[in-house]
XYZ file of N, CA, C and O in Angstrom:
536
model
N 18.837 -9.112 -20.644
C 17.385 -9.117 -20.594
C 16.890 -9.464 -19.192
O 15.907 -8.925 -18.731
N 17.586 -10.323 -18.504
C 17.191 -10.703 -17.156
C 17.415 -9.586 -16.150
O 16.675 -9.464 -15.180
N 18.443 -8.757 -16.393
C 18.722 -7.677 -15.443
C 17.653 -6.597 -15.509
O 17.316 -6.003 -14.487
N 17.120 -6.343 -16.692
C 16.084 -5.326 -16.824
C 14.835 -5.743 -16.048
O 14.206 -4.946 -15.357
N 14.501 -7.020 -16.158
C 13.346 -7.550 -15.443
C 13.570 -7.496 -13.933
O 12.670 -7.155 -13.157
N 14.779 -7.796 -13.505
C 15.112 -7.765 -12.082
C 15.062 -6.338 -11.538
O 14.588 -6.097 -10.430
N 15.565 -5.377 -12.345
C 15.512 -3.974 -11.922
C 14.069 -3.491 -11.786
O 13.734 -2.789 -10.838
N 13.232 -3.873 -12.743
C 11.816 -3.493 -12.703
C 11.136 -4.094 -11.479
O 10.342 -3.432 -10.799
N 11.475 -5.345 -11.154
C 10.895 -6.014 -9.988
C 11.316 -5.328 -8.698
O 10.508 -5.176 -7.773
N 12.570 -4.884 -8.624
C 13.033 -4.205 -7.409
C 12.373 -2.837 -7.262
O 12.067 -2.408 -6.143
N 12.119 -2.160 -8.377
C 11.416 -0.867 -8.324
C 9.990 -1.060 -7.825
O 9.498 -0.313 -6.971
N 9.308 -2.095 -8.341
C 7.950 -2.382 -7.899
C 7.910 -2.773 -6.428
O 6.986 -2.423 -5.698
N 8.929 -3.486 -5.975
C 9.000 -3.899 -4.577
C 9.161 -2.684 -3.672
O 8.552 -2.616 -2.598
N 9.972 -1.707 -4.098
C 10.149 -0.488 -3.324
C 8.853 0.329 -3.272
O 8.535 0.936 -2.247
N 8.101 0.343 -4.390
C 6.826 1.059 -4.410
C 5.819 0.395 -3.479
O 5.069 1.073 -2.783
N 5.811 -0.949 -3.470
C 4.875 -1.667 -2.610
C 5.216 -1.498 -1.138
O 4.352 -1.641 -0.279
N 6.463 -1.174 -0.845
C 6.884 -0.953 0.540
C 6.176 0.267 1.132
O 5.861 0.305 2.315
N 5.892 1.251 0.275
C 5.212 2.451 0.729
C 3.705 2.249 0.869
O 3.049 2.997 1.577
N 3.151 1.241 0.176
C 1.701 1.022 0.172
C 1.274 0.094 1.292
O 2.030 -0.765 1.735
N 0.033 0.264 1.728
C -0.581 -0.623 2.713
C -2.021 -0.853 2.287
O -2.749 0.098 2.006
N -2.445 -2.109 2.250
C -3.759 -2.462 1.711
C -4.589 -3.138 2.792
O -4.080 -3.941 3.569
N -5.882 -2.802 2.834
C -6.838 -3.501 3.694
C -8.131 -3.671 2.906
O -8.525 -2.777 2.154
N -8.769 -4.816 3.080
C -10.005 -5.108 2.343
C -11.114 -5.495 3.307
O -10.870 -6.175 4.304
N -12.309 -5.059 2.982
C -13.510 -5.445 3.710
C -14.427 -6.121 2.706
O -14.797 -5.517 1.705
N -14.774 -7.371 2.957
C -15.558 -8.138 1.990
C -16.943 -8.422 2.566
O -17.101 -8.637 3.759
N -17.939 -8.421 1.682
C -19.329 -8.754 2.017
C -19.886 -7.920 3.166
O -20.499 -8.437 4.092
N -19.684 -6.628 3.100
C -20.254 -5.719 4.091
C -21.739 -5.524 3.760
O -22.075 -5.220 2.617
N -22.645 -5.694 4.727
C -24.079 -5.730 4.410
C -24.735 -4.362 4.217
O -25.829 -4.114 4.715
N -24.065 -3.461 3.522
C -24.609 -2.140 3.201
C -24.524 -1.997 1.686
O -23.578 -2.483 1.069
N -25.491 -1.322 1.094
C -25.457 -1.181 -0.358
C -24.251 -0.323 -0.765
O -23.859 0.597 -0.045
N -23.663 -0.622 -1.918
C -22.464 0.107 -2.352
C -22.701 1.609 -2.521
O -21.811 2.413 -2.262
N -23.898 1.973 -2.923
C -24.206 3.384 -3.140
C -24.117 4.176 -1.833
O -23.611 5.301 -1.797
N -24.610 3.583 -0.744
C -24.551 4.251 0.557
C -23.118 4.305 1.082
O -22.720 5.273 1.730
N -22.345 3.259 0.803
C -20.958 3.217 1.269
C -20.100 4.227 0.505
O -19.198 4.839 1.076
N -20.389 4.434 -0.774
C -19.599 5.368 -1.587
C -19.750 6.807 -1.118
O -18.840 7.616 -1.294
N -20.907 7.134 -0.511
C -21.104 8.495 -0.006
C -20.042 8.847 1.026
O -19.529 9.964 1.054
N -19.698 7.898 1.894
C -18.694 8.137 2.927
C -17.290 7.963 2.356
O -16.373 8.700 2.703
N -17.107 6.974 1.463
C -15.786 6.707 0.895
C -15.279 7.909 0.094
O -14.078 8.198 0.097
N -16.182 8.635 -0.552
C -15.772 9.800 -1.337
C -15.231 10.920 -0.460
O -14.441 11.740 -0.917
N -15.658 10.956 0.820
C -15.156 11.982 1.731
C -13.696 11.738 2.114
O -12.981 12.658 2.486
N -13.250 10.460 2.042
C -11.925 10.088 2.530
C -10.833 10.130 1.475
O -9.659 10.188 1.812
N -11.205 10.060 0.212
C -10.227 9.912 -0.866
C -9.236 11.070 -0.875
O -9.614 12.231 -0.956
N -7.925 10.739 -0.740
C -6.870 11.738 -0.789
C -6.583 12.442 0.526
O -5.701 13.287 0.599
N -7.315 12.096 1.576
C -7.133 12.777 2.866
C -6.019 12.124 3.680
O -5.724 10.951 3.540
N -5.409 12.913 4.563
C -4.417 12.408 5.507
C -5.155 11.593 6.568
O -6.319 11.872 6.870
N -4.506 10.551 7.125
C -5.246 9.582 7.945
C -5.832 10.179 9.215
O -6.917 9.776 9.638
N -5.170 11.142 9.833
C -5.732 11.774 11.026
C -7.031 12.496 10.715
O -8.021 12.404 11.452
N -7.021 13.202 9.599
C -8.212 13.933 9.156
C -9.321 12.947 8.768
O -10.491 13.171 9.086
N -8.947 11.859 8.094
C -9.932 10.856 7.666
C -10.585 10.170 8.866
O -11.801 9.936 8.872
N -9.805 9.866 9.898
C -10.368 9.234 11.093
C -11.334 10.177 11.811
O -12.356 9.735 12.340
N -11.031 11.482 11.825
C -11.950 12.453 12.425
C -13.253 12.541 11.653
O -14.325 12.651 12.244
N -13.169 12.506 10.329
C -14.378 12.536 9.503
C -15.261 11.336 9.842
O -16.476 11.462 10.030
N -14.639 10.158 9.941
C -15.413 8.942 10.202
C -15.970 8.907 11.622
O -17.067 8.406 11.853
N -15.217 9.433 12.566
C -15.644 9.374 13.968
C -16.912 10.194 14.195
O -17.789 9.789 14.957
N -17.020 11.329 13.533
C -18.152 12.226 13.772
C -19.220 12.156 12.691
O -20.119 12.995 12.670
N -19.152 11.176 11.819
C -20.179 11.013 10.796
C -21.283 10.112 11.334
O -21.000 9.018 11.820
N -22.549 10.523 11.255
C -23.623 9.728 11.850
C -24.038 8.506 11.027
O -24.782 7.668 11.535
N -23.579 8.382 9.807
C -24.017 7.267 8.964
C -23.445 5.938 9.468
O -22.359 5.871 10.004
N -24.221 4.872 9.237
C -23.860 3.535 9.733
C -22.601 2.999 9.043
O -21.799 2.296 9.659
N -22.413 3.352 7.782
C -21.260 2.847 7.032
C -19.944 3.448 7.524
O -18.876 2.884 7.270
N -20.002 4.569 8.250
C -18.783 5.204 8.750
C -18.082 4.310 9.770
O -16.858 4.293 9.847
N -18.857 3.538 10.546
C -18.251 2.650 11.538
C -17.444 1.548 10.861
O -16.352 1.201 11.309
N -17.991 0.985 9.785
C -17.272 -0.053 9.047
C -15.983 0.501 8.442
O -14.938 -0.142 8.491
N -16.072 1.705 7.859
C -14.895 2.289 7.215
C -13.841 2.710 8.233
O -12.641 2.630 7.947
N -14.272 3.127 9.421
C -13.309 3.502 10.456
C -12.497 2.282 10.890
O -11.276 2.343 11.018
N -13.190 1.157 11.070
C -12.512 -0.073 11.459
C -11.548 -0.535 10.360
O -10.432 -0.986 10.637
N -11.970 -0.392 9.099
C -11.129 -0.788 7.969
C -9.895 0.110 7.864
O -8.790 -0.375 7.612
N -10.063 1.397 8.087
C -8.936 2.331 8.017
C -7.933 2.049 9.130
O -6.717 2.089 8.906
N -8.425 1.731 10.325
C -7.527 1.374 11.417
C -6.759 0.089 11.094
O -5.584 -0.051 11.441
N -7.407 -0.833 10.408
C -6.734 -2.061 9.988
C -5.637 -1.769 8.970
O -4.546 -2.347 9.027
N -5.908 -0.858 8.034
C -4.906 -0.483 7.031
C -3.716 0.206 7.690
O -2.563 -0.018 7.306
N -3.982 1.026 8.703
C -2.900 1.693 9.438
C -2.045 0.659 10.161
O -0.813 0.735 10.171
N -2.702 -0.330 10.753
C -1.979 -1.402 11.431
C -1.130 -2.204 10.452
O 0.005 -2.594 10.768
N -1.655 -2.440 9.247
C -0.874 -3.131 8.212
C 0.346 -2.314 7.816
O 1.421 -2.861 7.579
N 0.181 -0.991 7.747
C 1.320 -0.130 7.399
C 2.383 -0.191 8.495
O 3.570 -0.235 8.203
N 1.942 -0.212 9.760
C 2.885 -0.281 10.872
C 3.674 -1.584 10.854
O 4.865 -1.600 11.150
N 3.016 -2.684 10.528
C 3.726 -3.965 10.506
C 4.723 -4.032 9.355
O 5.745 -4.714 9.462
N 4.460 -3.317 8.273
C 5.412 -3.271 7.152
C 6.598 -2.374 7.462
O 7.717 -2.667 7.106
N 6.336 -1.248 8.132
C 7.366 -0.241 8.416
C 7.541 -0.097 9.923
O 7.100 0.887 10.510
N 8.189 -1.068 10.527
C 8.327 -1.056 11.982
C 9.316 0.009 12.457
O 9.209 0.495 13.579
N 10.275 0.371 11.607
C 11.294 1.339 12.022
C 10.826 2.789 11.924
O 11.455 3.679 12.463
N 9.686 3.046 11.258
C 9.200 4.413 11.061
C 8.013 4.695 11.980
O 7.300 3.792 12.384
N 7.817 5.978 12.283
C 6.665 6.357 13.105
C 5.571 6.940 12.204
O 5.852 7.501 11.141
N 4.346 6.822 12.672
C 3.212 7.303 11.883
C 3.223 8.825 11.786
O 2.889 9.393 10.744
N 3.609 9.490 12.865
C 3.556 10.945 12.885
C 4.547 11.573 11.912
O 4.241 12.566 11.254
N 5.751 10.978 11.817
C 6.775 11.588 10.963
C 6.505 11.342 9.480
O 6.797 12.193 8.648
N 5.974 10.169 9.145
C 5.695 9.895 7.728
C 4.252 10.264 7.430
O 3.335 9.869 8.135
N 4.069 11.048 6.412
C 2.741 11.529 6.039
C 1.994 10.398 5.329
O 2.274 10.090 4.180
N 1.036 9.791 6.027
C 0.256 8.700 5.434
C -1.089 9.266 5.006
O -1.743 9.977 5.770
N -1.506 8.941 3.788
C -2.793 9.415 3.296
C -3.510 8.295 2.559
O -2.916 7.280 2.194
N -4.806 8.479 2.356
C -5.627 7.493 1.653
C -5.389 7.687 0.160
O -5.912 8.616 -0.448
N -4.568 6.816 -0.413
C -4.234 6.928 -1.827
C -5.407 6.504 -2.699
O -5.734 7.177 -3.671
N -6.028 5.401 -2.333
C -7.131 4.873 -3.138
C -8.134 4.209 -2.218
O -7.767 3.514 -1.275
N -9.414 4.457 -2.468
C -10.474 3.746 -1.761
C -11.514 3.369 -2.803
O -11.979 4.204 -3.566
N -11.804 2.072 -2.868
C -12.665 1.547 -3.917
C -13.817 0.782 -3.283
O -13.606 -0.039 -2.391
N -15.039 1.058 -3.728
C -16.221 0.343 -3.250
C -16.832 -0.380 -4.437
O -17.300 0.256 -5.381
N -16.799 -1.702 -4.394
C -17.361 -2.519 -5.460
C -18.575 -3.275 -4.928
O -18.678 -3.533 -3.736
N -19.455 -3.648 -5.832
C -20.632 -4.412 -5.433
C -20.249 -5.819 -5.031
O -19.408 -6.455 -5.645
N -20.868 -6.306 -3.975
C -20.627 -7.672 -3.503
C -21.763 -8.579 -3.942
O -22.478 -8.287 -4.901
N -21.942 -9.653 -3.203
C -23.015 -10.567 -3.575
C -24.365 -9.973 -3.174
O -24.466 -9.170 -2.250
N -25.407 -10.409 -3.878
C -26.744 -9.922 -3.636
C -27.595 -11.055 -3.094
O -27.620 -12.141 -3.672
N -28.275 -10.808 -1.987
C -29.204 -11.806 -1.451
C -30.587 -11.446 -1.974
O -31.028 -10.302 -1.836
N -31.281 -12.406 -2.562
C -32.575 -12.135 -3.168
C -33.678 -12.685 -2.279
O -33.631 -13.835 -1.843
N -34.655 -11.849 -1.997
C -35.798 -12.213 -1.170
C -37.082 -11.884 -1.910
O -37.082 -11.067 -2.831
N -38.192 -12.507 -1.497
C -39.492 -12.212 -2.089
C -40.363 -11.515 -1.061
O -40.420 -11.921 0.098
N -41.051 -10.461 -1.497
C -41.978 -9.726 -0.643
C -43.372 -9.851 -1.236
O -43.543 -9.676 -2.444
N -44.351 -10.161 -0.433
C -45.724 -10.271 -0.957
C -46.208 -8.945 -1.533
O -45.921 -7.876 -0.995
N -46.903 -9.030 -2.635
C -47.444 -7.857 -3.312
C -48.957 -8.073 -3.494
O -49.453 -9.183 -3.295
N -49.676 -7.035 -3.870
C -51.139 -7.170 -4.018
C -51.534 -8.178 -5.084
O -50.778 -8.436 -6.027
N -52.716 -8.751 -4.927
C -53.349 -9.682 -5.882
C -52.513 -10.934 -6.101
O -52.381 -11.434 -7.216
N -51.896 -11.439 -5.033
C -51.196 -12.721 -5.106
C -49.853 -12.689 -5.805
O -49.270 -13.731 -6.069
N -49.371 -11.533 -6.135
C -48.071 -11.452 -6.802
C -46.959 -11.392 -5.766
O -47.207 -11.270 -4.573
N -45.711 -11.428 -6.260
C -44.549 -11.296 -5.381
C -43.547 -10.372 -6.047
O -43.343 -10.438 -7.258
N -42.951 -9.518 -5.242
C -41.900 -8.631 -5.740
C -40.571 -9.091 -5.185
O -40.479 -9.484 -4.022
N -39.542 -9.043 -6.023
C -38.217 -9.465 -5.594
C -37.495 -8.306 -4.914
O -37.501 -7.186 -5.409
N -36.890 -8.593 -3.782
C -36.087 -7.606 -3.062
C -34.644 -8.037 -3.154
O -34.322 -9.198 -2.893
N -33.767 -7.108 -3.531
C -32.343 -7.424 -3.635
C -31.610 -6.752 -2.488
O -31.544 -5.530 -2.430
N -31.075 -7.549 -1.578
C -30.298 -7.004 -0.465
C -28.848 -6.975 -0.907
O -28.204 -8.011 -1.032
N -28.341 -5.787 -1.108
C -27.010 -5.623 -1.687
C -25.933 -5.600 -0.612
O -26.183 -5.210 0.522
N -24.740 -6.009 -0.998
C -23.575 -5.906 -0.119
C -22.425 -5.334 -0.938
O -22.563 -5.150 -2.152
N -21.303 -5.059 -0.290
C -20.203 -4.448 -1.032
C -18.855 -4.959 -0.554
O -18.741 -5.580 0.503
N -17.847 -4.701 -1.370
C -16.447 -4.965 -1.035
C -15.719 -3.625 -1.075
O -15.821 -2.894 -2.051
N -14.972 -3.317 -0.013
C -14.236 -2.059 0.056
C -12.744 -2.371 0.102
O -12.319 -3.268 0.833
N -11.956 -1.641 -0.675
C -10.498 -1.767 -0.659
C -9.897 -0.398 -0.356
O -10.218 0.579 -1.022
N -9.051 -0.356 0.674
C -8.376 0.889 1.054
C -6.881 0.695 0.835
O -6.308 -0.293 1.283
N -6.257 1.643 0.133
C -4.809 1.612 -0.084
C -4.226 2.895 0.484
O -4.571 3.997 0.048
N -3.370 2.739 1.487
C -2.690 3.887 2.096
C -1.299 4.022 1.506
O -0.655 3.026 1.185
N -0.850 5.256 1.393
C 0.504 5.494 0.897
C 1.201 6.481 1.821
O 0.572 7.412 2.327
N 2.494 6.246 2.030
C 3.259 7.181 2.870
C 4.066 8.095 1.973
O 4.690 7.659 1.006
N 4.042 9.360 2.324
C 4.771 10.362 1.572
C 5.896 10.867 2.450
O 5.738 11.832 3.191
N 7.028 10.187 2.419
C 8.157 10.532 3.303
C 8.918 11.714 2.736
O 9.540 11.638 1.690
N 8.861 12.819 3.468
C 9.627 14.011 3.083
C 10.511 14.373 4.259
O 10.095 15.078 5.174
N 11.720 13.874 4.258
C 12.648 14.172 5.348
C 13.244 15.562 5.140
O 13.697 15.895 4.053
N 13.240 16.355 6.226
C 13.766 17.735 6.105
C 15.091 17.846 6.818
O 15.361 17.230 7.776
């Protein structure tokens, strides 16, 4: 029974070796605006994804470009013996979740007040390498 668990753990460890994770927490952009750019990157190869982000005029593209470069750096530190060009790295998963909300009051007519919710988000990028040696 212990060997089965050990074998499963070694398989999971090998799978995690191929993955690289980077997280961006409390980014001051609403999740809906961030998802517009994140949807462009899902499943793309990293060179293509970086080009998309570099030439996108939206403000959230700068945050995602920095996060993607961080994920690439994390992959390099995990796989020091491999080169980025030879191993096909792509964006396996990109997730944009809602972060904390800052609540403010804005004056409204006739002495009332309207609540303003300033939204933030958490982004998680998971890169995977698809090694196909020929």
